[in-house]
Amino acid sequence: MSVVTIERKVLEKNDTIAAQNRARFAQHRLFVFNIVSSPGAGKTSLLERTIEHLKGRLRMAVVEGDVQTDFDAQRVARYGVPVVQIVTHGGCHLEARLVQDALASFDLAAVDLLVIENVGNLVCPANYDLGEALKVVALSTTEGDDQPLKYPGMFRNASVLVINKIDLLPYVNCDVATIRRHALQINPALTVFETSCTTLAGIPAWGEWLAAQVAAARA
Amino acid sequence: MSVVTIERKVLEKNDTIAAQNRARFAQHRLFVFNIVSSPGAGKTSLLERTIEHLKGRLRMAVVEGDVQTDFDAQRVARYGVPVVQIVTHGGCHLEARLVQDALASFDLAAVDLLVIENVGNLVCPANYDLGEALKVVALSTTEGDDQPLKYPGMFRNASVLVINKIDLLPYVNCDVATIRRHALQINPALTVFETSCTTLAGIPAWGEWLAAQVAAARA
């Protein structure tokens, strides 16, 4: 039995559980996205700004995935949003089983939008379906504009690209038009947003797009 | 046969080949470091500045690891340094076997300092010994100051921390003293440098430290 065979079995088992999660989300007409990025690209800050933007309009819940610590869950919990922290203890991605276990802590009937914040890793989480409606990849302008070509798997499997930290553009060697061109070359179907969690630029457009996705899931 | 058992066997096989690489490096009295970081933390820029600083004094060679593309190898090759690109085609880390294969392309007798630039990933490369003398972890100030606690495996296995992009400190919510404190809490033996590849701050100190390591390997 080869390593490759084992790996395929792991992915097949993951896909089975992801399908169960997806059926459960559909039953509750819940919109769920899985947000992925490099470490430090600003996923948690983006969630904080998103929660502020949608406050009082949508009931959000968050699953936080981290290799270690519950810092991100603590940050989100301050906003009064239900949050469950998954610590992978060295694991480089979330798997559907971990999300399934986390769901037991939520009253899904009281949630409109569930966000799964994956482990900071632009490689491994690309291959693991968690049952989400779509993957959002966040990319910081400080990472440079060739990232979509260097890490194509993630950009191919995502439906949305959020180009974050656009307030730092004057100080870094990065061109947003080049990021867009490279990302769309890998995946022409990507929806692209540009955001800053410091200036709040782009947060309303992103937040309203999310609200529309939630409305569509409810319809 | 469980997945865990397979994984242990993969690591054991990797360690065997890493030991062969290490013996070969020792035979040539070569100093070798393995540089790891999140995607976009500036590993290749740091190498470019390092090559410039040590030019004419040390003979460098570079192994570039990337998920896709040979952009980084092209950047390094412009400096007239021997470079081999390893494309992992989706693989999230370098393994000792890939490095061993790459070594065939170098005349190791004509090299003083070999740099292995790993895939951009702050999780998986931590567990794979490549035969290097030590691991250098690069962390960008834009990633935030809690990264060492959130990704402890890498900081535990590294000997050197390079805090890069310090020119961006005025524009980001990051405190270098906090990075240092968190990193040393995980690994008190870490040697820490602060660098900017834009202003060149810290590059001489880092370059001279490397030159001293090379001299020690030669002695």
CSV table of C-alpha atoms in Angstrom, one decimal:
chain,number,residue,atom,x,y,z
A,1,MET,CA,0.0,0.0,0.0
A,2,SER,CA,1.6,3.2,-1.1
A,3,VAL,CA,1.6,6.6,0.5
A,4,VAL,CA,-0.3,8.0,-2.5
A,5,THR,CA,-3.1,5.5,-2.0
A,6,ILE,CA,-3.4,6.4,1.6
A,7,GLU,CA,-3.5,10.0,0.8
A,8,ARG,CA,-6.3,9.5,-1.8
A,9,LYS,CA,-8.3,7.5,0.8
A,10,VAL,CA,-7.9,10.4,3.3
A,11,LEU,CA,-9.2,12.8,0.7
A,12,GLU,CA,-12.1,10.5,-0.2
A,13,LYS,CA,-13.1,10.1,3.4
A,14,ASN,CA,-12.8,13.9,3.9
A,15,ASP,CA,-15.0,14.5,0.8
A,16,THR,CA,-17.7,12.1,2.3
A,17,ILE,CA,-17.8,14.1,5.5
A,18,ALA,CA,-17.7,17.4,3.7
A,19,ALA,CA,-20.8,16.3,1.8
A,20,GLN,CA,-22.5,15.6,5.1
A,21,ASN,CA,-21.6,19.1,6.3
A,22,ARG,CA,-22.9,20.6,3.1
A,23,ALA,CA,-26.2,18.8,3.4
A,24,ARG,CA,-26.6,20.1,6.9
A,25,PHE,CA,-25.8,23.7,5.9
A,26,ALA,CA,-28.4,23.3,3.0
A,27,GLN,CA,-31.0,22.1,5.5
A,28,HIS,CA,-30.5,25.3,7.5
A,29,ARG,CA,-30.2,27.4,4.3
A,30,LEU,CA,-27.0,28.7,5.7
A,31,PHE,CA,-24.3,30.4,3.6
A,32,VAL,CA,-20.8,29.1,4.6
A,33,PHE,CA,-17.4,30.3,3.3
A,34,ASN,CA,-14.0,28.9,4.0
A,35,ILE,CA,-11.3,31.7,4.1
A,36,VAL,CA,-7.7,30.7,3.4
A,37,SER,CA,-4.5,32.7,3.1
A,38,SER,CA,-0.8,32.9,4.0
A,39,PRO,CA,-0.1,33.4,7.7
A,40,GLY,CA,-0.6,37.1,8.6
A,41,ALA,CA,-2.5,38.1,5.5
A,42,GLY,CA,-5.3,39.6,7.7
A,43,LYS,CA,-8.0,36.9,7.7
A,44,THR,CA,-9.1,37.6,11.3
A,45,SER,CA,-9.0,41.4,10.8
A,46,LEU,CA,-11.1,41.0,7.7
A,47,LEU,CA,-13.6,39.0,9.8
A,48,GLU,CA,-13.7,41.7,12.5
A,49,ARG,CA,-14.5,44.4,9.9
A,50,THR,CA,-17.1,42.1,8.3
A,51,ILE,CA,-18.8,41.5,11.6
A,52,GLU,CA,-18.9,45.2,12.2
A,53,HIS,CA,-20.3,45.9,8.8
A,54,LEU,CA,-23.1,43.3,9.0
A,55,LYS,CA,-23.9,43.8,12.7
A,56,GLY,CA,-27.6,43.8,13.4
A,57,ARG,CA,-28.5,42.6,9.9
A,58,LEU,CA,-27.1,39.0,9.8
A,59,ARG,CA,-26.4,36.5,12.5
A,60,MET,CA,-22.8,35.3,12.1
A,61,ALA,CA,-20.9,32.4,13.6
A,62,VAL,CA,-17.2,31.6,13.2
A,63,VAL,CA,-15.1,28.5,13.2
A,64,GLU,CA,-11.4,29.4,13.9
A,65,GLY,CA,-8.7,27.0,12.7
A,66,ASP,CA,-5.2,27.5,14.1
A,67,VAL,CA,-2.1,25.4,14.5
A,68,GLN,CA,-1.8,26.6,18.0
A,69,THR,CA,-3.4,29.2,20.4
A,70,ASP,CA,-7.0,30.5,20.6
A,71,PHE,CA,-5.9,34.2,19.9
A,72,ASP,CA,-8.1,34.5,16.8
A,73,ALA,CA,-11.2,33.0,18.5
A,74,GLN,CA,-10.7,35.5,21.4
A,75,ARG,CA,-10.5,38.4,19.0
A,76,VAL,CA,-13.8,37.3,17.3
A,77,ALA,CA,-15.6,36.5,20.5
A,78,ARG,CA,-15.2,40.1,21.6
A,79,TYR,CA,-17.8,41.0,19.0
A,80,GLY,CA,-20.4,38.8,20.7
A,81,VAL,CA,-20.3,36.3,17.8
A,82,PRO,CA,-20.5,32.6,18.5
A,83,VAL,CA,-17.1,31.1,17.8
A,84,VAL,CA,-15.4,27.7,18.2
A,85,GLN,CA,-11.7,27.3,18.1
A,86,ILE,CA,-10.1,24.3,16.4
A,87,VAL,CA,-6.5,23.9,17.3
A,88,THR,CA,-4.8,21.4,14.9
A,89,HIS,CA,-1.7,21.0,17.1
A,90,GLY,CA,0.7,21.2,14.2
A,91,GLY,CA,-1.8,20.1,11.5
A,92,CYS,CA,-1.4,22.3,8.4
A,93,HIS,CA,-5.1,22.5,7.3
A,94,LEU,CA,-8.6,22.0,8.6
A,95,GLU,CA,-10.5,18.8,7.6
A,96,ALA,CA,-14.2,18.2,7.3
A,97,ARG,CA,-14.3,16.0,10.4
A,98,LEU,CA,-12.9,18.8,12.6
A,99,VAL,CA,-15.6,21.2,11.3
A,100,GLN,CA,-18.3,18.6,11.7
A,101,ASP,CA,-17.3,18.2,15.4
A,102,ALA,CA,-17.2,22.0,15.8
A,103,LEU,CA,-20.8,22.3,14.5
A,104,ALA,CA,-22.1,20.6,17.6
A,105,SER,CA,-21.4,23.8,19.5
A,106,PHE,CA,-23.6,26.0,17.4
A,107,ASP,CA,-27.4,26.4,17.1
A,108,LEU,CA,-27.4,26.4,13.3
A,109,ALA,CA,-31.0,27.5,13.2
A,110,ALA,CA,-29.9,30.8,14.7
A,111,VAL,CA,-27.1,31.5,12.2
A,112,ASP,CA,-27.3,33.1,8.7
A,113,LEU,CA,-23.6,33.2,7.8
A,114,LEU,CA,-21.0,30.8,9.0
A,115,VAL,CA,-17.3,31.6,8.4
A,116,ILE,CA,-14.6,29.0,8.6
A,117,GLU,CA,-11.2,30.6,9.0
A,118,ASN,CA,-8.7,28.0,7.9
A,119,VAL,CA,-5.1,27.6,9.1
A,120,GLY,CA,-2.7,30.2,7.6
A,121,ASN,CA,-1.3,28.2,4.7
A,122,LEU,CA,-1.5,28.9,1.0
A,123,VAL,CA,-0.8,25.3,0.0
A,124,CYS,CA,-2.4,22.5,1.9
A,125,PRO,CA,-6.0,23.8,2.7
A,126,ALA,CA,-6.6,24.0,-1.1
A,127,ASN,CA,-7.3,20.2,-1.3
A,128,TYR,CA,-9.7,19.8,1.7
A,129,ASP,CA,-13.3,20.5,1.1
A,130,LEU,CA,-15.0,21.4,4.4
A,131,GLY,CA,-18.6,21.5,3.0
A,132,GLU,CA,-18.5,25.3,2.4
A,133,ALA,CA,-20.4,27.0,-0.5
A,134,LEU,CA,-17.1,28.6,-1.6
A,135,LYS,CA,-13.5,29.3,-0.7
A,136,VAL,CA,-12.3,32.9,-0.3
A,137,VAL,CA,-8.5,33.4,-0.7
A,138,ALA,CA,-7.1,36.5,1.0
A,139,LEU,CA,-3.8,37.9,-0.3
A,140,SER,CA,-1.9,40.8,1.3
A,141,THR,CA,-0.3,43.4,-0.9
A,142,THR,CA,2.9,42.9,1.1
A,143,GLU,CA,3.2,39.4,-0.3
A,144,GLY,CA,4.0,40.6,-3.8
A,145,ASP,CA,2.0,40.4,-7.0
A,146,ASP,CA,3.3,37.0,-8.3
A,147,GLN,CA,1.6,34.9,-5.6
A,148,PRO,CA,-1.3,33.6,-7.7
A,149,LEU,CA,1.2,32.1,-10.2
A,150,LYS,CA,3.4,30.8,-7.4
A,151,TYR,CA,0.6,29.2,-5.5
A,152,PRO,CA,-1.9,28.4,-8.2
A,153,GLY,CA,-3.7,25.5,-6.5
A,154,MET,CA,-5.4,27.8,-4.0
A,155,PHE,CA,-6.4,30.4,-6.6
A,156,ARG,CA,-7.8,27.7,-8.8
A,157,ASN,CA,-10.0,26.3,-6.1
A,158,ALA,CA,-11.2,29.6,-4.7
A,159,SER,CA,-14.2,31.5,-6.0
A,160,VAL,CA,-13.3,34.9,-4.4
A,161,LEU,CA,-10.0,36.8,-4.0
A,162,VAL,CA,-9.8,39.5,-1.4
A,163,ILE,CA,-6.7,41.7,-2.0
A,164,ASN,CA,-6.1,43.0,1.5
A,165,LYS,CA,-3.9,45.7,3.1
A,166,ILE,CA,-4.3,48.0,0.1
A,167,ASP,CA,-3.4,50.9,2.4
A,168,LEU,CA,0.2,49.6,2.3
A,169,LEU,CA,0.4,49.9,-1.5
A,170,PRO,CA,2.5,53.2,-1.4
A,171,TYR,CA,5.2,51.4,0.7
A,172,VAL,CA,5.5,48.0,-1.1
A,173,ASN,CA,6.6,46.8,-4.5
A,174,CYS,CA,3.2,45.4,-5.5
A,175,ASP,CA,0.8,46.3,-8.3
A,176,VAL,CA,-2.9,45.4,-7.8
A,177,ALA,CA,-3.5,45.2,-11.5
A,178,THR,CA,-0.8,42.6,-11.8
A,179,ILE,CA,-2.3,40.6,-8.9
A,180,ARG,CA,-5.6,40.7,-10.7
A,181,ARG,CA,-4.1,39.7,-14.1
A,182,HIS,CA,-2.2,36.8,-12.6
A,183,ALA,CA,-5.1,35.6,-10.5
A,184,LEU,CA,-7.6,35.7,-13.4
A,185,GLN,CA,-5.0,33.9,-15.6
A,186,ILE,CA,-5.2,31.0,-13.1
A,187,ASN,CA,-8.9,31.3,-12.5
A,188,PRO,CA,-11.0,33.5,-14.8
A,189,ALA,CA,-14.1,33.0,-12.7
A,190,LEU,CA,-12.7,34.7,-9.6
A,191,THR,CA,-14.7,37.6,-8.0
A,192,VAL,CA,-12.1,40.1,-6.8
A,193,PHE,CA,-12.4,42.6,-3.9
A,194,GLU,CA,-9.7,45.1,-2.7
A,195,THR,CA,-9.8,45.9,1.0
A,196,SER,CA,-8.1,47.6,3.9
A,197,CYS,CA,-9.0,46.7,7.4
A,198,THR,CA,-7.3,50.0,8.6
A,199,THR,CA,-9.0,52.5,6.3
A,200,LEU,CA,-12.1,50.3,5.7
A,201,ALA,CA,-11.7,50.8,2.0
A,202,GLY,CA,-13.6,48.1,0.1
A,203,ILE,CA,-15.2,46.6,3.3
A,204,PRO,CA,-18.8,47.8,2.3
A,205,ALA,CA,-18.5,46.3,-1.2
A,206,TRP,CA,-17.3,43.0,0.3
A,207,GLY,CA,-19.9,43.0,3.1
A,208,GLU,CA,-22.8,43.7,0.7
A,209,TRP,CA,-21.7,41.0,-1.6
A,210,LEU,CA,-21.7,38.6,1.4
A,211,ALA,CA,-25.2,39.8,2.4
A,212,ALA,CA,-26.4,39.1,-1.2
A,213,GLN,CA,-25.0,35.5,-0.9
A,214,VAL,CA,-26.8,35.0,2.4
A,215,ALA,CA,-30.0,36.3,0.9
A,216,ALA,CA,-29.6,33.9,-2.1
A,217,ALA,CA,-29.1,30.9,0.2
A,218,ARG,CA,-32.2,31.9,2.2
A,219,ALA,CA,-34.4,32.3,-1.0
B,1,MET,CA,-1.6,0.1,8.5
B,2,SER,CA,-2.5,3.6,9.7
B,3,VAL,CA,-1.8,7.0,8.1
B,4,VAL,CA,0.2,7.9,11.1
B,5,THR,CA,2.5,4.9,10.6
B,6,ILE,CA,3.0,5.8,6.9
B,7,GLU,CA,3.8,9.4,7.9
B,8,ARG,CA,6.4,8.3,10.4
B,9,LYS,CA,8.0,6.0,7.7
B,10,VAL,CA,8.1,9.0,5.3
B,11,LEU,CA,9.9,11.1,7.9
B,12,GLU,CA,12.3,8.3,8.8
B,13,LYS,CA,13.2,7.8,5.1
B,14,ASN,CA,13.6,11.6,4.8
B,15,ASP,CA,15.9,11.7,7.8
B,16,THR,CA,18.1,9.0,6.3
B,17,ILE,CA,18.6,10.9,3.1
B,18,ALA,CA,19.1,14.2,5.0
B,19,ALA,CA,21.9,12.5,6.9
B,20,GLN,CA,23.5,11.6,3.6
B,21,ASN,CA,23.2,15.2,2.4
B,22,ARG,CA,24.7,16.4,5.7
B,23,ALA,CA,27.7,14.0,5.3
B,24,ARG,CA,28.3,15.3,1.8
B,25,PHE,CA,28.2,18.9,3.0
B,26,ALA,CA,30.6,18.1,5.8
B,27,GLN,CA,33.0,16.4,3.3
B,28,HIS,CA,33.1,19.7,1.4
B,29,ARG,CA,33.2,21.8,4.6
B,30,LEU,CA,30.2,23.6,3.2
B,31,PHE,CA,27.8,25.8,5.3
B,32,VAL,CA,24.2,25.2,4.4
B,33,PHE,CA,21.1,26.8,5.7
B,34,ASN,CA,17.4,26.1,4.9
B,35,ILE,CA,15.3,29.3,4.9
B,36,VAL,CA,11.6,29.0,5.6
B,37,SER,CA,8.7,31.5,6.0
B,38,SER,CA,5.2,32.3,5.0
B,39,PRO,CA,4.6,33.0,1.3
B,40,GLY,CA,5.7,36.6,0.5
B,41,ALA,CA,7.8,37.2,3.7
B,42,GLY,CA,10.7,38.2,1.5
B,43,LYS,CA,13.0,35.2,1.4
B,44,THR,CA,14.2,35.7,-2.1
B,45,SER,CA,14.7,39.5,-1.6
B,46,LEU,CA,16.8,38.6,1.5
B,47,LEU,CA,18.9,36.2,-0.6
B,48,GLU,CA,19.4,38.9,-3.3
B,49,ARG,CA,20.6,41.4,-0.6
B,50,THR,CA,22.8,38.7,1.0
B,51,ILE,CA,24.4,37.8,-2.4
B,52,GLU,CA,25.2,41.5,-3.0
B,53,HIS,CA,26.7,41.9,0.5
B,54,LEU,CA,28.9,38.8,0.2
B,55,LYS,CA,29.8,39.2,-3.5
B,56,GLY,CA,33.5,38.5,-4.2
B,57,ARG,CA,34.1,37.2,-0.7
B,58,LEU,CA,32.1,33.9,-0.7
B,59,ARG,CA,31.0,31.5,-3.4
B,60,MET,CA,27.3,31.0,-3.0
B,61,ALA,CA,24.9,28.6,-4.6
B,62,VAL,CA,21.1,28.4,-4.2
B,63,VAL,CA,18.5,25.7,-4.3
B,64,GLU,CA,15.1,27.3,-4.9
B,65,GLY,CA,11.9,25.4,-3.8
B,66,ASP,CA,8.6,26.5,-5.2
B,67,VAL,CA,5.1,25.0,-5.6
B,68,GLN,CA,5.1,26.3,-9.1
B,69,THR,CA,7.1,28.6,-11.4
B,70,ASP,CA,10.9,29.3,-11.6
B,71,PHE,CA,10.5,33.1,-10.9
B,72,ASP,CA,12.7,32.9,-7.8
B,73,ALA,CA,15.5,31.0,-9.5
B,74,GLN,CA,15.4,33.5,-12.3
B,75,ARG,CA,15.8,36.4,-9.8
B,76,VAL,CA,18.8,34.7,-8.1
B,77,ALA,CA,20.4,33.7,-11.4
B,78,ARG,CA,20.6,37.3,-12.5
B,79,TYR,CA,23.4,37.7,-9.8
B,80,GLY,CA,25.5,35.1,-11.6
B,81,VAL,CA,25.0,32.6,-8.7
B,82,PRO,CA,24.6,28.9,-9.5
B,83,VAL,CA,20.9,28.0,-8.8
B,84,VAL,CA,18.7,25.0,-9.2
B,85,GLN,CA,14.9,25.3,-9.1
B,86,ILE,CA,12.9,22.5,-7.6
B,87,VAL,CA,9.2,22.7,-8.5
B,88,THR,CA,7.1,20.6,-6.1
B,89,HIS,CA,4.0,20.7,-8.3
B,90,GLY,CA,1.7,21.3,-5.4
B,91,GLY,CA,3.9,19.8,-2.7
B,92,CYS,CA,3.9,21.9,0.4
B,93,HIS,CA,7.6,21.5,1.5
B,94,LEU,CA,11.0,20.3,0.2
B,95,GLU,CA,12.2,16.8,1.1
B,96,ALA,CA,15.8,15.7,1.5
B,97,ARG,CA,15.5,13.5,-1.7
B,98,LEU,CA,14.7,16.5,-3.8
B,99,VAL,CA,17.7,18.4,-2.5
B,100,GLN,CA,19.9,15.4,-3.0
B,101,ASP,CA,18.8,15.2,-6.7
B,102,ALA,CA,19.4,19.0,-7.0
B,103,LEU,CA,23.0,18.7,-5.7
B,104,ALA,CA,24.0,16.8,-8.8
B,105,SER,CA,23.8,20.1,-10.7
B,106,PHE,CA,26.5,21.8,-8.5
B,107,ASP,CA,30.2,21.6,-8.2
B,108,LEU,CA,30.2,21.5,-4.4
B,109,ALA,CA,34.0,21.9,-4.3
B,110,ALA,CA,33.5,25.4,-5.7
B,111,VAL,CA,30.9,26.5,-3.2
B,112,ASP,CA,31.3,28.0,0.3
B,113,LEU,CA,27.7,28.7,1.2
B,114,LEU,CA,24.7,26.8,0.0
B,115,VAL,CA,21.2,28.3,0.6
B,116,ILE,CA,18.1,26.2,0.3
B,117,GLU,CA,15.0,28.4,0.0
B,118,ASN,CA,12.1,26.3,1.0
B,119,VAL,CA,8.4,26.5,-0.2
B,120,GLY,CA,6.5,29.4,1.3
B,121,ASN,CA,4.8,27.6,4.2
B,122,LEU,CA,5.1,28.3,7.9
B,123,VAL,CA,3.8,24.8,8.9
B,124,CYS,CA,4.9,21.7,6.9
B,125,PRO,CA,8.6,22.4,6.2
B,126,ALA,CA,9.3,22.5,10.0
B,127,ASN,CA,9.3,18.7,10.1
B,128,TYR,CA,11.6,17.9,7.1
B,129,ASP,CA,15.3,17.9,7.7
B,130,LEU,CA,17.2,18.5,4.4
B,131,GLY,CA,20.7,18.0,5.8
B,132,GLU,CA,21.2,21.7,6.5
B,133,ALA,CA,23.4,23.1,9.4
B,134,LEU,CA,20.4,25.1,10.5
B,135,LYS,CA,17.0,26.5,9.7
B,136,VAL,CA,16.5,30.3,9.3
B,137,VAL,CA,12.9,31.4,9.7
B,138,ALA,CA,12.0,34.8,8.1
B,139,LEU,CA,9.0,36.7,9.4
B,140,SER,CA,7.7,39.9,7.9
B,141,THR,CA,6.5,42.7,10.2
B,142,THR,CA,3.3,42.8,8.1
B,143,GLU,CA,2.3,39.4,9.4
B,144,GLY,CA,1.8,40.6,13.0
B,145,ASP,CA,3.7,40.0,16.2
B,146,ASP,CA,1.8,36.9,17.4
B,147,GLN,CA,3.1,34.6,14.6
B,148,PRO,CA,5.7,32.8,16.8
B,149,LEU,CA,3.0,31.7,19.2
B,150,LYS,CA,0.6,30.8,16.4
B,151,TYR,CA,3.1,28.7,14.4
B,152,PRO,CA,5.4,27.4,17.2
B,153,GLY,CA,6.8,24.3,15.4
B,154,MET,CA,8.8,26.4,12.9
B,155,PHE,CA,10.2,28.7,15.6
B,156,ARG,CA,11.1,25.7,17.8
B,157,ASN,CA,13.0,24.0,15.0
B,158,ALA,CA,14.8,27.1,13.7
B,159,SER,CA,18.1,28.5,15.0
B,160,VAL,CA,17.8,31.9,13.5
B,161,LEU,CA,14.9,34.4,13.1
B,162,VAL,CA,15.1,37.2,10.6
B,163,ILE,CA,12.5,39.8,11.2
B,164,ASN,CA,12.1,41.3,7.7
B,165,LYS,CA,10.4,44.4,6.2
B,166,ILE,CA,11.3,46.6,9.3
B,167,ASP,CA,10.9,49.6,7.0
B,168,LEU,CA,7.1,49.0,7.1
B,169,LEU,CA,6.9,49.2,10.9
B,170,PRO,CA,5.5,52.8,10.8
B,171,TYR,CA,2.5,51.6,8.8
B,172,VAL,CA,1.6,48.3,10.4
B,173,ASN,CA,0.3,47.2,13.8
B,174,CYS,CA,3.4,45.2,14.8
B,175,ASP,CA,5.9,45.6,17.6
B,176,VAL,CA,9.4,44.1,17.1
B,177,ALA,CA,10.0,43.7,20.8
B,178,THR,CA,6.8,41.6,21.0
B,179,ILE,CA,7.9,39.4,18.1
B,180,ARG,CA,11.3,38.9,19.9
B,181,ARG,CA,9.6,38.1,23.2
B,182,HIS,CA,7.2,35.6,21.7
B,183,ALA,CA,9.9,34.0,19.6
B,184,LEU,CA,12.3,33.6,22.5
B,185,GLN,CA,9.5,32.2,24.7
B,186,ILE,CA,9.1,29.4,22.1
B,187,ASN,CA,12.8,29.0,21.5
B,188,PRO,CA,15.2,30.9,23.9
B,189,ALA,CA,18.3,29.8,21.7
B,190,LEU,CA,17.2,31.8,18.6
B,191,THR,CA,19.6,34.3,17.1
B,192,VAL,CA,17.5,37.2,15.9
B,193,PHE,CA,18.2,39.7,13.1
B,194,GLU,CA,16.1,42.7,12.0
B,195,THR,CA,16.3,43.5,8.3
B,196,SER,CA,14.9,45.6,5.5
B,197,CYS,CA,15.6,44.6,1.9
B,198,THR,CA,14.5,48.1,0.8
B,199,THR,CA,16.7,50.3,3.1
B,200,LEU,CA,19.3,47.5,3.6
B,201,ALA,CA,19.1,48.0,7.4
B,202,GLY,CA,20.4,45.0,9.2
B,203,ILE,CA,21.8,43.3,6.0
B,204,PRO,CA,25.5,43.9,7.0
B,205,ALA,CA,25.0,42.3,10.5
B,206,TRP,CA,23.2,39.3,9.0
B,207,GLY,CA,25.7,39.0,6.1
B,208,GLU,CA,28.7,39.1,8.5
B,209,TRP,CA,27.1,36.5,10.8
B,210,LEU,CA,26.8,34.2,7.8
B,211,ALA,CA,30.4,34.9,6.8
B,212,ALA,CA,31.4,33.8,10.3
B,213,GLN,CA,29.4,30.6,10.0
B,214,VAL,CA,31.1,29.8,6.7
B,215,ALA,CA,34.5,30.5,8.2
B,216,ALA,CA,33.7,28.2,11.2
B,217,ALA,CA,32.6,25.4,8.8
B,218,ARG,CA,35.9,25.8,6.9
B,219,ALA,CA,38.1,25.8,10.0
